[in-house]
mmCIF file of N, CA and C in Angstrom:
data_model
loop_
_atom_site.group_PDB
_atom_site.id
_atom_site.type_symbol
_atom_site.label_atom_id
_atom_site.label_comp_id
_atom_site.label_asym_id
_atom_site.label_seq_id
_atom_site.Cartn_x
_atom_site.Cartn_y
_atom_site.Cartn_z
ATOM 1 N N UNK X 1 -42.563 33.147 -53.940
ATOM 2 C CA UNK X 1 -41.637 33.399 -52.849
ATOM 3 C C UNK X 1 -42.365 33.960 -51.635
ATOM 4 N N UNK X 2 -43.590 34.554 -51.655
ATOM 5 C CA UNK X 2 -44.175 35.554 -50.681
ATOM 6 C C UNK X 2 -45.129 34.400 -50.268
ATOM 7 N N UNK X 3 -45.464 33.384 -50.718
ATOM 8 C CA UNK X 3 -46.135 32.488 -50.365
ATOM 9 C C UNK X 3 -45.648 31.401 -49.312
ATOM 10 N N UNK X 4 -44.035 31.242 -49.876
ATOM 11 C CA UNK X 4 -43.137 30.689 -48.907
ATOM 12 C C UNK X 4 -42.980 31.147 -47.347
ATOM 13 N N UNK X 5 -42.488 32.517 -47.706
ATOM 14 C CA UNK X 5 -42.474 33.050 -46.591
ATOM 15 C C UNK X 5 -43.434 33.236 -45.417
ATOM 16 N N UNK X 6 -44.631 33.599 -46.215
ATOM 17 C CA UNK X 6 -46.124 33.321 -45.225
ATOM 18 C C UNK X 6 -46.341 31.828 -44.688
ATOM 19 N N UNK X 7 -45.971 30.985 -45.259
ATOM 20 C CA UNK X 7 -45.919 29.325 -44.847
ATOM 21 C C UNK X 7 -45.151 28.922 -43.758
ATOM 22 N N UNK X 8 -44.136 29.808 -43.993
ATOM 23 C CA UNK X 8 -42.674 29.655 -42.673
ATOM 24 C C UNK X 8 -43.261 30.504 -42.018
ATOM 25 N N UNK X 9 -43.688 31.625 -41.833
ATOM 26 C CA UNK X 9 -44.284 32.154 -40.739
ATOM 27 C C UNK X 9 -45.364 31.684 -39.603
ATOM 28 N N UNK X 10 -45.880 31.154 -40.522
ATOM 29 C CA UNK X 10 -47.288 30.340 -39.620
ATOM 30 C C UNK X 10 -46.497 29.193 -39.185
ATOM 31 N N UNK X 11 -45.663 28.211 -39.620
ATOM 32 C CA UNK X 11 -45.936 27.163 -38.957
ATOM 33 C C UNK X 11 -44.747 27.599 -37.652
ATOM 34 N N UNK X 12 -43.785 28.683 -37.915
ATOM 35 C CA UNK X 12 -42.841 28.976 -36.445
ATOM 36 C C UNK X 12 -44.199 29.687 -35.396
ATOM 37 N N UNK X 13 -45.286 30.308 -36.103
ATOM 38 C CA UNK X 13 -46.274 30.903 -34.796
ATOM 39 C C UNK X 13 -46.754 29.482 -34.078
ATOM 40 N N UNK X 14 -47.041 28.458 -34.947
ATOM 41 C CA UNK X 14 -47.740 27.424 -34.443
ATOM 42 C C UNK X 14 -46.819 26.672 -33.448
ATOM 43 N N UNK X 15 -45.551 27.126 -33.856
ATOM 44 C CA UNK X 15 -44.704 26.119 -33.432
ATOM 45 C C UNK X 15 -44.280 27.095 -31.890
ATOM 46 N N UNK X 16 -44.352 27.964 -31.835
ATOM 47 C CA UNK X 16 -44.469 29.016 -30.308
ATOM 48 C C UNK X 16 -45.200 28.514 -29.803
ATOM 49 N N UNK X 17 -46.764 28.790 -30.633
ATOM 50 C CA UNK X 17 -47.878 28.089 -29.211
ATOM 51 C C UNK X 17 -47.774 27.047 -28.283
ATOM 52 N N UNK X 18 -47.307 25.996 -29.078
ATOM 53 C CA UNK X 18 -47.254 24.712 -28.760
ATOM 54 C C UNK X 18 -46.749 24.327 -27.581
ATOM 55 N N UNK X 19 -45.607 25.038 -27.846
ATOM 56 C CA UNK X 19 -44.225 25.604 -27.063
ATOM 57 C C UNK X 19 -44.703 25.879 -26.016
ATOM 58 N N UNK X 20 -45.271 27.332 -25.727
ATOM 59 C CA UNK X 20 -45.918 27.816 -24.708
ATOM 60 C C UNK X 20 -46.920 26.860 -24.100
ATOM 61 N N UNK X 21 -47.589 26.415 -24.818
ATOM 62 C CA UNK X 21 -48.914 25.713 -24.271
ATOM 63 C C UNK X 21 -48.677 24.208 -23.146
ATOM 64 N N UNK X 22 -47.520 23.404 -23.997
ATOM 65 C CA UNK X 22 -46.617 22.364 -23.321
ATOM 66 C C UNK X 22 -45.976 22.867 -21.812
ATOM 67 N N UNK X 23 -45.502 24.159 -21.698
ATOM 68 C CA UNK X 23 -44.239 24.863 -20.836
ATOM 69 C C UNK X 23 -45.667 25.026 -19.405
ATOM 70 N N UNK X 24 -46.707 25.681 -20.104
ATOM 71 C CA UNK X 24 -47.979 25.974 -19.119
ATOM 72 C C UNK X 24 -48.761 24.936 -18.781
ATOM 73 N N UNK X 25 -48.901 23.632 -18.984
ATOM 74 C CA UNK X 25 -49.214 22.437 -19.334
ATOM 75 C C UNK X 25 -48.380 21.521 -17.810
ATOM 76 N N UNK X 26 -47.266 21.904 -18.247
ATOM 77 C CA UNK X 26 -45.829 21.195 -17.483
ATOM 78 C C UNK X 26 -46.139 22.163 -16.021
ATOM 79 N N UNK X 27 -46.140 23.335 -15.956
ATOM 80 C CA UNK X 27 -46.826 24.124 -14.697
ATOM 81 C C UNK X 27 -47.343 23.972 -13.921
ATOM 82 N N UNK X 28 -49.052 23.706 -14.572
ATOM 83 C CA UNK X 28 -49.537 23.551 -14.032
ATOM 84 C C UNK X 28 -49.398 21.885 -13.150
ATOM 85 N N UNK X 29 -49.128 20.893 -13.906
ATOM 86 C CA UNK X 29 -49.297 19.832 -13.559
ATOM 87 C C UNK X 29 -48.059 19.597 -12.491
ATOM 88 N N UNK X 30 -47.123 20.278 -12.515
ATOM 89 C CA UNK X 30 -46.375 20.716 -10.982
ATOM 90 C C UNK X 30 -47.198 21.222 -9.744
ATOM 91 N N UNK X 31 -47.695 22.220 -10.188
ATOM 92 C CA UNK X 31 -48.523 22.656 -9.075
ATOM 93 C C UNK X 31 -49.389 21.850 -8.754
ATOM 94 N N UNK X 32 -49.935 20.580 -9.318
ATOM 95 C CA UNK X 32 -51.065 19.956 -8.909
ATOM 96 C C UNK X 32 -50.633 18.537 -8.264
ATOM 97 N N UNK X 33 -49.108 18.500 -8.711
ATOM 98 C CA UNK X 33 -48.267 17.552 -8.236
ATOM 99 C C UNK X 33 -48.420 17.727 -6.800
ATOM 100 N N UNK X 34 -47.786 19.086 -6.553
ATOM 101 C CA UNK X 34 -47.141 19.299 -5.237
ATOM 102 C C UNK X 34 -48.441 19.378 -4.142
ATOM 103 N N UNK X 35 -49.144 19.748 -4.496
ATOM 104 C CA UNK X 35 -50.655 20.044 -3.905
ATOM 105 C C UNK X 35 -51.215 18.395 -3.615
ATOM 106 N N UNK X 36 -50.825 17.743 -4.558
ATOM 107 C CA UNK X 36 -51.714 16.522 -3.972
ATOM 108 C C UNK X 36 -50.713 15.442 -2.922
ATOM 109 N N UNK X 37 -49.430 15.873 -3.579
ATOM 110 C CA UNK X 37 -48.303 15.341 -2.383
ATOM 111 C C UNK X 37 -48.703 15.967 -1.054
ATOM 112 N N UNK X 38 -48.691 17.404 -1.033
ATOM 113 C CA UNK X 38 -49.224 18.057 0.788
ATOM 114 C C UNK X 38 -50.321 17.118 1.283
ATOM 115 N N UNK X 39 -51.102 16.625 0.634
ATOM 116 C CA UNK X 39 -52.198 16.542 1.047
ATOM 117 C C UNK X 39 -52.138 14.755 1.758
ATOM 118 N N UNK X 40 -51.080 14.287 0.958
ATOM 119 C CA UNK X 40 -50.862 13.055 1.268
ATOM 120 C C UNK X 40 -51.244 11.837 0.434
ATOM 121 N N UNK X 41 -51.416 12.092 -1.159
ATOM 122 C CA UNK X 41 -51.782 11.386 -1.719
ATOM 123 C C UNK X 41 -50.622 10.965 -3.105
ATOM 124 N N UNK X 42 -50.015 9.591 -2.566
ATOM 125 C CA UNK X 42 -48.647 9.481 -3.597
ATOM 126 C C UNK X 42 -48.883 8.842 -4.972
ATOM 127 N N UNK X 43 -47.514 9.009 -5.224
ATOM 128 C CA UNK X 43 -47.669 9.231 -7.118
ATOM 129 C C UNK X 43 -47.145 7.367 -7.286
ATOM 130 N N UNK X 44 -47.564 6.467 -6.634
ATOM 131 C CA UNK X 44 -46.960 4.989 -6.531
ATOM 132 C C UNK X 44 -48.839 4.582 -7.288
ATOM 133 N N UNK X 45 -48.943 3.235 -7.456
ATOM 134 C CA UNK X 45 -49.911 2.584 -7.711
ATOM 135 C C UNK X 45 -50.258 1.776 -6.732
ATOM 136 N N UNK X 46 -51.489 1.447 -6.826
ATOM 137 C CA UNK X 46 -51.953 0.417 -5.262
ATOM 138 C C UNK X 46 -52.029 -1.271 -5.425
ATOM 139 N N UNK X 47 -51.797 -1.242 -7.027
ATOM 140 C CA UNK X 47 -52.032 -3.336 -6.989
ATOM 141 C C UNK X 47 -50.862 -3.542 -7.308
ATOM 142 N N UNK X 48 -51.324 -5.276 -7.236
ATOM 143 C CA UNK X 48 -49.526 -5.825 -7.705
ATOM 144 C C UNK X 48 -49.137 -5.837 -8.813
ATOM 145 N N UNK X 49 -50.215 -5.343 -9.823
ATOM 146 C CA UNK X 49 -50.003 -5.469 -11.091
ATOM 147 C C UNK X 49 -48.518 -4.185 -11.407
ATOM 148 N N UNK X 50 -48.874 -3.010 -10.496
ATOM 149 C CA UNK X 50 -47.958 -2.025 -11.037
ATOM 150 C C UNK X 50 -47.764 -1.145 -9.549
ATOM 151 N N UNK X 51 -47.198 -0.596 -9.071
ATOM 152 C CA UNK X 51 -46.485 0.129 -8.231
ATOM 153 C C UNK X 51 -46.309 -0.492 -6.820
ATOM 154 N N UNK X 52 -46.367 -1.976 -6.907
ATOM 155 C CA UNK X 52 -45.650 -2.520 -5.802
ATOM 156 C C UNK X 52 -44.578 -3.591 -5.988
ATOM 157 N N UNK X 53 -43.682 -3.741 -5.231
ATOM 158 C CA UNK X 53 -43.156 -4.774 -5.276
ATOM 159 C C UNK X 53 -42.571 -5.467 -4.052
ATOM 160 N N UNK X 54 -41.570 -6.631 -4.508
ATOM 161 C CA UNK X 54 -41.545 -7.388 -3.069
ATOM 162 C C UNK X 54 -40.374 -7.241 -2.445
ATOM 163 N N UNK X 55 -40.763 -6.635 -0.730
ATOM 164 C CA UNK X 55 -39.731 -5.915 -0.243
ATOM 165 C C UNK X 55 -38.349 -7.040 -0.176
ATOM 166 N N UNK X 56 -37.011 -6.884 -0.370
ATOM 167 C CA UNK X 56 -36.045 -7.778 -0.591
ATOM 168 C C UNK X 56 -35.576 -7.944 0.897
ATOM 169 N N UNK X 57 -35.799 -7.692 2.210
ATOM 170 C CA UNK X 57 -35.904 -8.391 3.536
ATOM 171 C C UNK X 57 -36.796 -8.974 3.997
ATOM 172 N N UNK X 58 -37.821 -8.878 3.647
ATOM 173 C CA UNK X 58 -38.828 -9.961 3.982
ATOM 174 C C UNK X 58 -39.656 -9.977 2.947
ATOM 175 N N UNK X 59 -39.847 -11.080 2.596
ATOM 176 C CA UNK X 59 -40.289 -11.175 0.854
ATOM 177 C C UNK X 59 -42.084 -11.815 1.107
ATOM 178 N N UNK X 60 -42.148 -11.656 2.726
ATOM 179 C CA UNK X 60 -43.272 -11.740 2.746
ATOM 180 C C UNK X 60 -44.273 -9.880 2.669
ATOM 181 N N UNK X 61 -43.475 -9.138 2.696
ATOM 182 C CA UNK X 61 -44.028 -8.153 2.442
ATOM 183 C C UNK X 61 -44.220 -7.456 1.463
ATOM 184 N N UNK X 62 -45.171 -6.624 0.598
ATOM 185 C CA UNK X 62 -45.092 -5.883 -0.724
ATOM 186 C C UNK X 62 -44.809 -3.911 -0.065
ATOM 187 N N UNK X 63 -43.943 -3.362 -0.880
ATOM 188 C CA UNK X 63 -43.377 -2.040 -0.741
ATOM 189 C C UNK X 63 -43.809 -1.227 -2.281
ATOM 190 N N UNK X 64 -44.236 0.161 -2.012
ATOM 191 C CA UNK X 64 -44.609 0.559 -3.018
ATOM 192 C C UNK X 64 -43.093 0.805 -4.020
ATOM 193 N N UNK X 65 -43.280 0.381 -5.003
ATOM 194 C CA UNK X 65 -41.960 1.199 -5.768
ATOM 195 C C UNK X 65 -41.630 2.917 -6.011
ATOM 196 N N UNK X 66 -40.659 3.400 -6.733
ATOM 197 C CA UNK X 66 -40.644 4.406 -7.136
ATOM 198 C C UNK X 66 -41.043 4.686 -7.992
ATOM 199 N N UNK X 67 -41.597 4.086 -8.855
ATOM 200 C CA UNK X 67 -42.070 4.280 -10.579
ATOM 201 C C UNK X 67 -43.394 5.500 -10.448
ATOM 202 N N UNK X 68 -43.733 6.300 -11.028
ATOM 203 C CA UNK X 68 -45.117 6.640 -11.154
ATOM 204 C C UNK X 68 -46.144 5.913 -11.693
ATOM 205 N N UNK X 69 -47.741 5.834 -11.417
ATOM 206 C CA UNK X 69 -48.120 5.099 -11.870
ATOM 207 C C UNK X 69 -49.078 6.298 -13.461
ATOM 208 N N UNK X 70 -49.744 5.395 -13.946
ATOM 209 C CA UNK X 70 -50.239 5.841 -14.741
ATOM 210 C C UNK X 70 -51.345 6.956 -14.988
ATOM 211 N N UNK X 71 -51.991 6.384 -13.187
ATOM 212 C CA UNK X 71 -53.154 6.702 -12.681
ATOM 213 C C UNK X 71 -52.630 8.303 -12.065
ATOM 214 N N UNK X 72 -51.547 8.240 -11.833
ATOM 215 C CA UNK X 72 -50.909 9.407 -11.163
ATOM 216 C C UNK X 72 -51.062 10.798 -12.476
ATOM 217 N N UNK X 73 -50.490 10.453 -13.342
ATOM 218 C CA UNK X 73 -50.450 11.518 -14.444
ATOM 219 C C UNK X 73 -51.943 11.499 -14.591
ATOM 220 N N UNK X 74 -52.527 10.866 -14.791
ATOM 221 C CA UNK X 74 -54.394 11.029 -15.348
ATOM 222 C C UNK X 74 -54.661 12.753 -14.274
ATOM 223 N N UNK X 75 -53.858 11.870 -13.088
ATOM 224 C CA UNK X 75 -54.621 12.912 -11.817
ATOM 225 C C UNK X 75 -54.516 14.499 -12.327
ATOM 226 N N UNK X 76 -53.380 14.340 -12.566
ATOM 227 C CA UNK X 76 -52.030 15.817 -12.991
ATOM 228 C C UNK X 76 -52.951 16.458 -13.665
ATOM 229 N N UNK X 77 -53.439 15.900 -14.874
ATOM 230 C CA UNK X 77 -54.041 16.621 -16.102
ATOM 231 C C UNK X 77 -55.128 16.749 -15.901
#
C-alpha cells in the first residue's frame, strides 16, 4: 500500500512539472511572438506551396493567408 502511494505521488509531481514547464513554454513563445511581430516579421509562409493564396479579385495576384506557417513556430521555440 505504501508503495502505491509513493507511485501516485511521483507521477502527480511529474505531472505538475510538465504542467508548469508547457504554461512557461506557452510564455515564452508569446513573448517571442509579439517581439518578432514589432519588428515586422509575420507568422504567414512565403511560397505557394503554403501561406499564400489566390487573391479572389484578381486571381492574377497571390495574398498571404491567415494560417501560420510551420516555419513560424520553429521561430517561437
Amino acid at each position: 500500500m505504501g508503495l502505491l502511494f509513493v507511485a501516485t505521488m511521483i507521477l502527480i509531481a511529474i505531472f505538475f512539472v510538465l504542467n508548469v514547464a508547457l504554461i512557461a513554454k506557452g510564455r515564452s513563445m508569446r513573448k517571442r511572438e509579439t517581439e518578432l511581430q514589432r519588428n515586422g516579421v509575420t507568422a504567414y509562409g512565403s511560397g505557394l506551396c503554403h501561406g499564400m493564396v489566390i487573391d479572389r479579385q484578381d486571381v492574377n495576384k497571390v495574398i498571404p493567408d491567415s494560417k501560420k506557417s510551420q516555419a513560424w513556430y520553429a521561430r517561437l521555440v
